[in-house]
């Protein structure tokens, strides 16, 4: 009986050993990602410097880990790695270089590494810190979302101050005015500082103006810095609607539609006459709805005088030399004649 028990114990142990060996042999091969640090803070640097951060991806699994691709958040960030395959148990060192040219203030840039690991398909590394501007410009831009020409001319002059960061070797050599609406006055330049006054000019036309002032540097991270100018000069007057359509004309009573002319108060616009080349169209000023910067015109069509489709102009003559005649298209259509 004792020998039987010993045999059973031996057989049980042997069976357990063989089962464990089989389980070990069929253990799945998988990669496992381990990252010691996912962010790097470079502190304070001067604009134009290149900052290098070091990261690493460790594969603690039992199968190779493949880096499919990597995507930086901008072209200012470049990653370097020796291989895109990380063997089991190996560590892949990664260096990432951030070019700070054109950046200032707190910056946070990222690189995403896409892998073939089903549990962690992406590894994200962050480089962050503060970039001190090489050049300080006060104010740093001219932005006017909308203004009338005369108001722009009456706007106060802007005083600018330009200073080179004491940590920079750059010097100021010149200022170039590339704008249509700004004139530079009282320009004073030294190697590390410049002051000037920007005076607004009267525009020759309305519209959106995107211009710039360029500050030229020597031995700087960039050859020049721009002061952006964004000014939207509104039209001297606005006609609503820009074209007047009466649609399909049916026999019956007269039809009246309103035309609104909004203008700058400085124009003191007055309408001297309202005429049309088509006798079916007439117009008159509506004094009840008009005011010191808006004129309302009642435009009327008489269907009984419409013999064919209308495509004509309503002609408005004014007291302004450069806007002596305004024309508004007028449309109307008669129903088609059905033949038996």
Coordinates of C-alpha atoms in Angstrom, one line a residue:
X1 CA 0.0 0.0 0.0
X2 CA 2.9 2.3 0.9
X3 CA 4.6 1.6 -2.5
X4 CA 1.3 2.4 -4.3
X5 CA 1.1 5.8 -2.6
X6 CA 4.7 6.6 -3.6
X7 CA 4.0 5.6 -7.2
X8 CA 0.9 7.8 -7.3
X9 CA 2.9 10.8 -5.9
X10 CA 5.6 10.4 -8.5
X11 CA 3.1 10.1 -11.3
X12 CA 1.2 13.2 -10.0
X13 CA 4.5 15.2 -9.8
X14 CA 5.5 14.1 -13.3
X15 CA 2.1 15.0 -14.7
X16 CA 2.3 18.5 -13.0
X17 CA 5.8 19.1 -14.4
X18 CA 4.8 18.2 -17.9
X19 CA 1.7 20.3 -17.8
X20 CA 3.7 23.3 -16.6
X21 CA 6.2 22.8 -19.4
X22 CA 3.4 22.7 -22.0
X23 CA 1.8 25.9 -20.5
X24 CA 5.2 27.6 -20.6
X25 CA 5.7 26.6 -24.2
X26 CA 2.4 28.1 -25.3
X27 CA 2.8 31.4 -23.4
X28 CA 1.9 34.2 -25.8
X29 CA 4.6 36.5 -27.2
X30 CA 3.8 40.1 -26.4
X31 CA 5.7 43.4 -26.1
X32 CA 5.3 45.6 -23.1
X33 CA 6.0 49.3 -23.0
X34 CA 7.7 51.0 -20.1
X35 CA 8.5 54.8 -20.1
X36 CA 10.6 56.3 -17.3
X37 CA 9.5 59.9 -18.1
X38 CA 7.0 61.3 -20.6
X39 CA 7.9 65.0 -20.2
X40 CA 10.9 67.3 -20.2
X41 CA 10.9 70.8 -18.9
X42 CA 13.7 73.0 -20.3
X43 CA 13.1 75.9 -18.0
X44 CA 13.9 79.4 -19.5
X45 CA 15.7 79.8 -22.8
X46 CA 16.3 82.7 -25.2
X47 CA 14.3 82.6 -28.4
X48 CA 16.4 81.1 -31.2
X49 CA 18.1 78.5 -29.0
X50 CA 17.7 74.8 -29.8
X51 CA 16.6 72.6 -26.9
X52 CA 17.3 68.9 -26.8
X53 CA 15.3 66.5 -24.6
X54 CA 16.1 62.8 -24.0
X55 CA 13.5 60.1 -23.6
X56 CA 13.5 56.3 -23.8
X57 CA 11.1 53.5 -24.5
X58 CA 11.8 50.1 -22.8
X59 CA 10.3 46.9 -24.1
X60 CA 9.8 44.7 -21.0
X61 CA 7.9 42.0 -22.9
X62 CA 9.0 38.9 -24.6
X63 CA 8.4 40.0 -28.2
X64 CA 9.8 42.8 -30.4
X65 CA 8.1 46.2 -30.2
X66 CA 7.7 48.1 -33.5
X67 CA 7.6 51.9 -33.8
X68 CA 5.3 52.3 -36.8
X69 CA 5.8 56.1 -37.1
X70 CA 6.2 59.2 -35.0
X71 CA 4.4 62.6 -35.5
X72 CA 5.7 65.9 -34.0
X73 CA 3.2 68.6 -33.1
X74 CA 5.0 71.1 -35.4
X75 CA 8.0 71.4 -37.8
X76 CA 10.0 73.0 -35.0
X77 CA 10.4 69.6 -33.4
X78 CA 12.7 66.9 -34.7
X79 CA 13.1 63.4 -33.2
X80 CA 16.1 61.1 -33.6
X81 CA 16.1 57.4 -32.9
X82 CA 18.5 54.6 -33.9
X83 CA 15.9 52.0 -34.8
X84 CA 12.2 51.6 -35.1
X85 CA 12.4 48.0 -33.7
X86 CA 12.9 47.4 -30.0
X87 CA 13.8 43.8 -29.2
X88 CA 12.4 42.1 -26.1
X89 CA 14.1 43.4 -23.0
X90 CA 15.8 46.3 -24.8
X91 CA 15.7 50.1 -24.4
X92 CA 15.5 52.6 -27.3
X93 CA 17.0 56.0 -26.5
X94 CA 15.2 59.0 -28.2
X95 CA 16.4 62.5 -28.6
X96 CA 14.0 65.4 -29.5
X97 CA 15.3 68.8 -30.6
X98 CA 13.0 71.9 -30.3
X99 CA 14.0 74.9 -32.4
X100 CA 12.6 78.0 -30.5
X101 CA 13.0 80.5 -33.4
X102 CA 9.7 82.4 -33.8
X103 CA 8.3 81.3 -30.4
X104 CA 7.9 83.3 -27.2
X105 CA 6.2 82.7 -23.8
X106 CA 5.3 79.3 -22.4
X107 CA 5.6 76.5 -25.0
X108 CA 4.4 72.9 -24.9
X109 CA 5.3 70.7 -27.9
X110 CA 4.6 66.9 -28.3
X111 CA 5.8 63.9 -30.2
X112 CA 3.5 60.9 -30.7
X113 CA 5.0 57.5 -31.3
X114 CA 2.6 55.0 -32.8
X115 CA 3.4 51.3 -32.0
X116 CA 2.1 47.9 -32.9
X117 CA 1.4 47.2 -29.2
X118 CA -2.4 46.4 -28.9
X119 CA -2.6 47.6 -25.3
X120 CA -0.7 50.9 -25.8
X121 CA -0.8 52.0 -29.5
X122 CA 0.6 55.4 -28.8
X123 CA 3.4 56.8 -26.6
X124 CA 3.4 60.6 -26.1
X125 CA 6.4 62.7 -25.1
X126 CA 6.1 66.4 -24.1
X127 CA 8.8 69.1 -24.2
X128 CA 7.8 72.3 -22.4
X129 CA 9.2 75.5 -21.0
X130 CA 9.4 79.3 -21.3
X131 CA 10.9 81.0 -24.3
X132 CA 12.1 84.6 -23.7
X133 CA 11.6 86.8 -26.8
X134 CA 14.7 88.0 -28.5
X135 CA 13.0 91.2 -29.4
X136 CA 10.4 93.0 -27.3
X137 CA 8.0 95.3 -29.4
X138 CA 5.5 97.5 -27.6
X139 CA 2.8 97.4 -29.0
X140 CA 3.4 94.2 -30.9
X141 CA 0.7 94.8 -33.6
X142 CA -1.8 97.2 -35.1
X143 CA -5.3 95.6 -35.2
X144 CA -8.4 97.6 -36.1
X145 CA -11.4 95.3 -37.0
X146 CA -13.4 98.0 -38.7
X147 CA -13.0 101.8 -39.1
X148 CA -14.2 104.6 -41.4
X149 CA -11.5 106.3 -43.5
X150 CA -12.0 109.7 -41.7
X151 CA -11.9 108.0 -38.3
X152 CA -8.7 106.3 -39.2
X153 CA -7.2 109.7 -40.2
X154 CA -8.3 111.2 -36.9
X155 CA -6.9 108.3 -34.8
X156 CA -4.1 109.1 -32.4
X157 CA -0.6 108.3 -33.4
X158 CA 1.0 105.1 -32.0
X159 CA 4.3 105.3 -30.2
X160 CA 6.4 102.2 -30.5
X161 CA 9.4 100.9 -28.5
X162 CA 11.7 98.1 -29.6
X163 CA 14.2 96.5 -27.2
X164 CA 16.7 93.7 -27.7
X165 CA 16.9 91.1 -25.0
X166 CA 20.0 91.6 -22.9
X167 CA 20.9 87.9 -23.3
X168 CA 20.9 88.3 -27.1
X169 CA 23.9 89.3 -29.3
X170 CA 21.5 90.8 -31.9
X171 CA 21.6 94.5 -32.8
X172 CA 18.9 96.6 -34.6
X173 CA 20.1 98.0 -37.9
X174 CA 17.0 99.3 -39.7
X175 CA 13.2 99.6 -39.9
X176 CA 11.3 99.0 -43.1
X177 CA 7.8 100.3 -43.6
X178 CA 5.8 98.0 -45.9
X179 CA 2.4 99.3 -45.1
X180 CA -0.1 101.4 -47.2
X181 CA -1.9 103.0 -44.2
X182 CA 1.0 103.8 -41.8
X183 CA 3.7 106.4 -42.0
X184 CA 6.8 106.2 -39.8
X185 CA 7.9 109.3 -38.0
X186 CA 10.6 110.3 -35.4
X187 CA 12.6 107.1 -35.9
X188 CA 15.5 106.7 -33.5
X189 CA 17.7 103.6 -33.6
X190 CA 20.5 102.5 -31.4
X191 CA 22.1 99.0 -31.4
X192 CA 19.8 97.6 -28.7
X193 CA 16.8 99.9 -28.9
X194 CA 14.5 101.8 -31.3
X195 CA 11.6 104.2 -31.0
X196 CA 9.3 105.5 -33.6
X197 CA 5.8 106.9 -34.1
X198 CA 3.2 105.4 -36.5
X199 CA 0.9 107.9 -38.1
X200 CA -2.2 106.7 -40.0
X201 CA -2.8 107.7 -43.6
X202 CA -6.0 108.3 -45.4
X203 CA -6.8 105.2 -47.6
X204 CA -7.5 105.7 -51.3
X205 CA -9.9 102.8 -51.2
X206 CA -11.9 100.7 -48.7
X207 CA -11.2 97.0 -47.9
X208 CA -9.0 94.8 -45.8
X209 CA -5.4 95.8 -45.4
X210 CA -2.8 93.2 -44.1
X211 CA 0.6 95.0 -43.9
X212 CA 3.6 94.9 -41.7
X213 CA 6.6 96.9 -40.4
X214 CA 9.9 95.0 -40.5
X215 CA 12.6 95.4 -37.9
X216 CA 16.0 94.4 -39.3
X217 CA 18.5 92.7 -37.1
X218 CA 22.1 91.7 -37.2
X219 CA 23.5 88.6 -35.5
X220 CA 20.0 87.6 -34.4
X221 CA 18.3 84.2 -34.5
X222 CA 16.2 85.8 -37.3
X223 CA 17.1 88.5 -39.8
X224 CA 13.9 90.4 -39.2
X225 CA 10.9 90.7 -37.0
X226 CA 7.5 91.8 -38.3
X227 CA 4.9 94.0 -36.6
X228 CA 1.7 92.9 -38.2
X229 CA -0.9 95.4 -39.3
X230 CA -4.5 94.5 -39.8
X231 CA -6.9 97.3 -40.6
X232 CA -10.4 96.9 -42.2
X233 CA -11.5 100.2 -43.7
X234 CA -15.3 100.2 -44.2
X235 CA -16.9 101.5 -47.4
X236 CA -17.9 105.1 -47.6
X237 CA -21.4 103.9 -48.2
X238 CA -23.3 100.6 -48.3
X239 CA -26.4 100.0 -50.4
X240 CA -28.8 97.2 -49.2
X241 CA -29.8 95.2 -51.1
X242 CA -27.0 95.7 -53.7
X243 CA -29.5 94.7 -56.5
X244 CA -33.3 94.9 -56.4
X245 CA -35.4 92.0 -57.7
X246 CA -39.2 92.1 -58.0
X247 CA -39.4 88.5 -59.1
X248 CA -42.4 87.3 -61.2
X249 CA -44.7 90.2 -62.0
X250 CA -48.5 89.5 -62.0
X251 CA -51.2 91.9 -63.1
X252 CA -52.6 94.0 -60.3
X253 CA -51.6 96.9 -58.0
X254 CA -48.2 98.6 -57.8
X255 CA -45.4 96.9 -55.8
X256 CA -43.0 98.8 -53.6
X257 CA -39.6 97.7 -52.2
X258 CA -37.2 99.7 -50.0
X259 CA -33.6 100.5 -50.8
X260 CA -31.3 101.5 -47.9
X261 CA -28.2 103.6 -48.3
X262 CA -26.0 103.8 -45.2
X263 CA -23.1 106.2 -45.3
X264 CA -20.5 107.9 -43.1
X265 CA -21.8 110.9 -41.3
X266 CA -18.9 113.0 -42.6
X267 CA -20.2 112.6 -46.2
X268 CA -23.4 114.4 -45.5
X269 CA -24.8 112.6 -48.5
X270 CA -27.8 114.0 -50.3
X271 CA -29.7 112.5 -53.2
X272 CA -30.4 115.1 -55.9
X273 CA -32.4 112.9 -58.3
X274 CA -33.8 109.4 -58.8
X275 CA -34.4 108.2 -62.4
X276 CA -34.9 104.9 -64.3
X277 CA -34.6 104.1 -68.0
X278 CA -37.7 101.9 -67.7
X279 CA -41.1 103.8 -67.3
X280 CA -42.5 101.0 -65.2
X281 CA -39.9 101.8 -62.4
X282 CA -40.2 104.9 -60.2
X283 CA -38.5 105.9 -57.0
X284 CA -38.7 108.5 -54.2
X285 CA -36.9 109.3 -51.0
X286 CA -38.7 108.2 -47.8
X287 CA -38.1 111.1 -45.4
X288 CA -39.8 109.3 -42.4
X289 CA -37.2 106.5 -42.4
X290 CA -34.1 108.5 -43.4
X291 CA -31.7 110.0 -40.9
X292 CA -28.3 111.6 -40.8
X293 CA -26.4 108.5 -41.9
X294 CA -29.0 106.4 -43.7
X295 CA -31.3 107.2 -46.6
X296 CA -34.3 105.0 -47.5
X297 CA -35.6 105.0 -51.0
X298 CA -39.0 103.6 -52.0
X299 CA -38.7 101.8 -55.4
X300 CA -42.0 101.1 -57.1
X301 CA -42.9 98.9 -60.1
X302 CA -46.2 99.3 -62.0
X303 CA -47.2 95.9 -63.5
X304 CA -49.6 97.5 -66.0
X305 CA -46.6 99.1 -67.7
X306 CA -44.4 96.0 -67.8
X307 CA -44.4 94.6 -71.4
X308 CA -41.3 92.4 -71.1
X309 CA -38.7 91.2 -68.7
X310 CA -37.0 94.1 -66.9
X311 CA -33.2 94.5 -66.6
X312 CA -32.5 98.1 -65.9
X313 CA -30.7 100.5 -63.5
X314 CA -32.1 102.9 -60.9
X315 CA -29.8 106.0 -61.2
X316 CA -29.2 108.1 -58.1
X317 CA -27.3 111.4 -58.5
X318 CA -25.8 112.8 -55.3
X319 CA -24.0 115.9 -54.0
X320 CA -20.6 114.1 -53.7
X321 CA -18.0 114.7 -56.4
X322 CA -16.5 111.2 -56.2
X323 CA -19.9 109.5 -55.8
X324 CA -21.9 111.7 -58.1
X325 CA -23.8 108.8 -59.6
X326 CA -24.9 105.6 -58.0
X327 CA -26.5 102.7 -59.9
X328 CA -28.6 99.9 -58.6
X329 CA -29.7 97.0 -60.8
X330 CA -33.5 96.3 -60.9
X331 CA -34.9 93.0 -62.1
X332 CA -38.4 91.8 -62.9
X333 CA -39.8 88.9 -64.9
X334 CA -43.2 88.5 -66.6
X335 CA -45.0 85.1 -66.8
X336 CA -44.4 83.1 -69.9
X337 CA -47.1 83.0 -72.5
X338 CA -48.5 79.5 -73.1
X339 CA -49.4 78.7 -76.7
X340 CA -52.5 76.6 -77.5

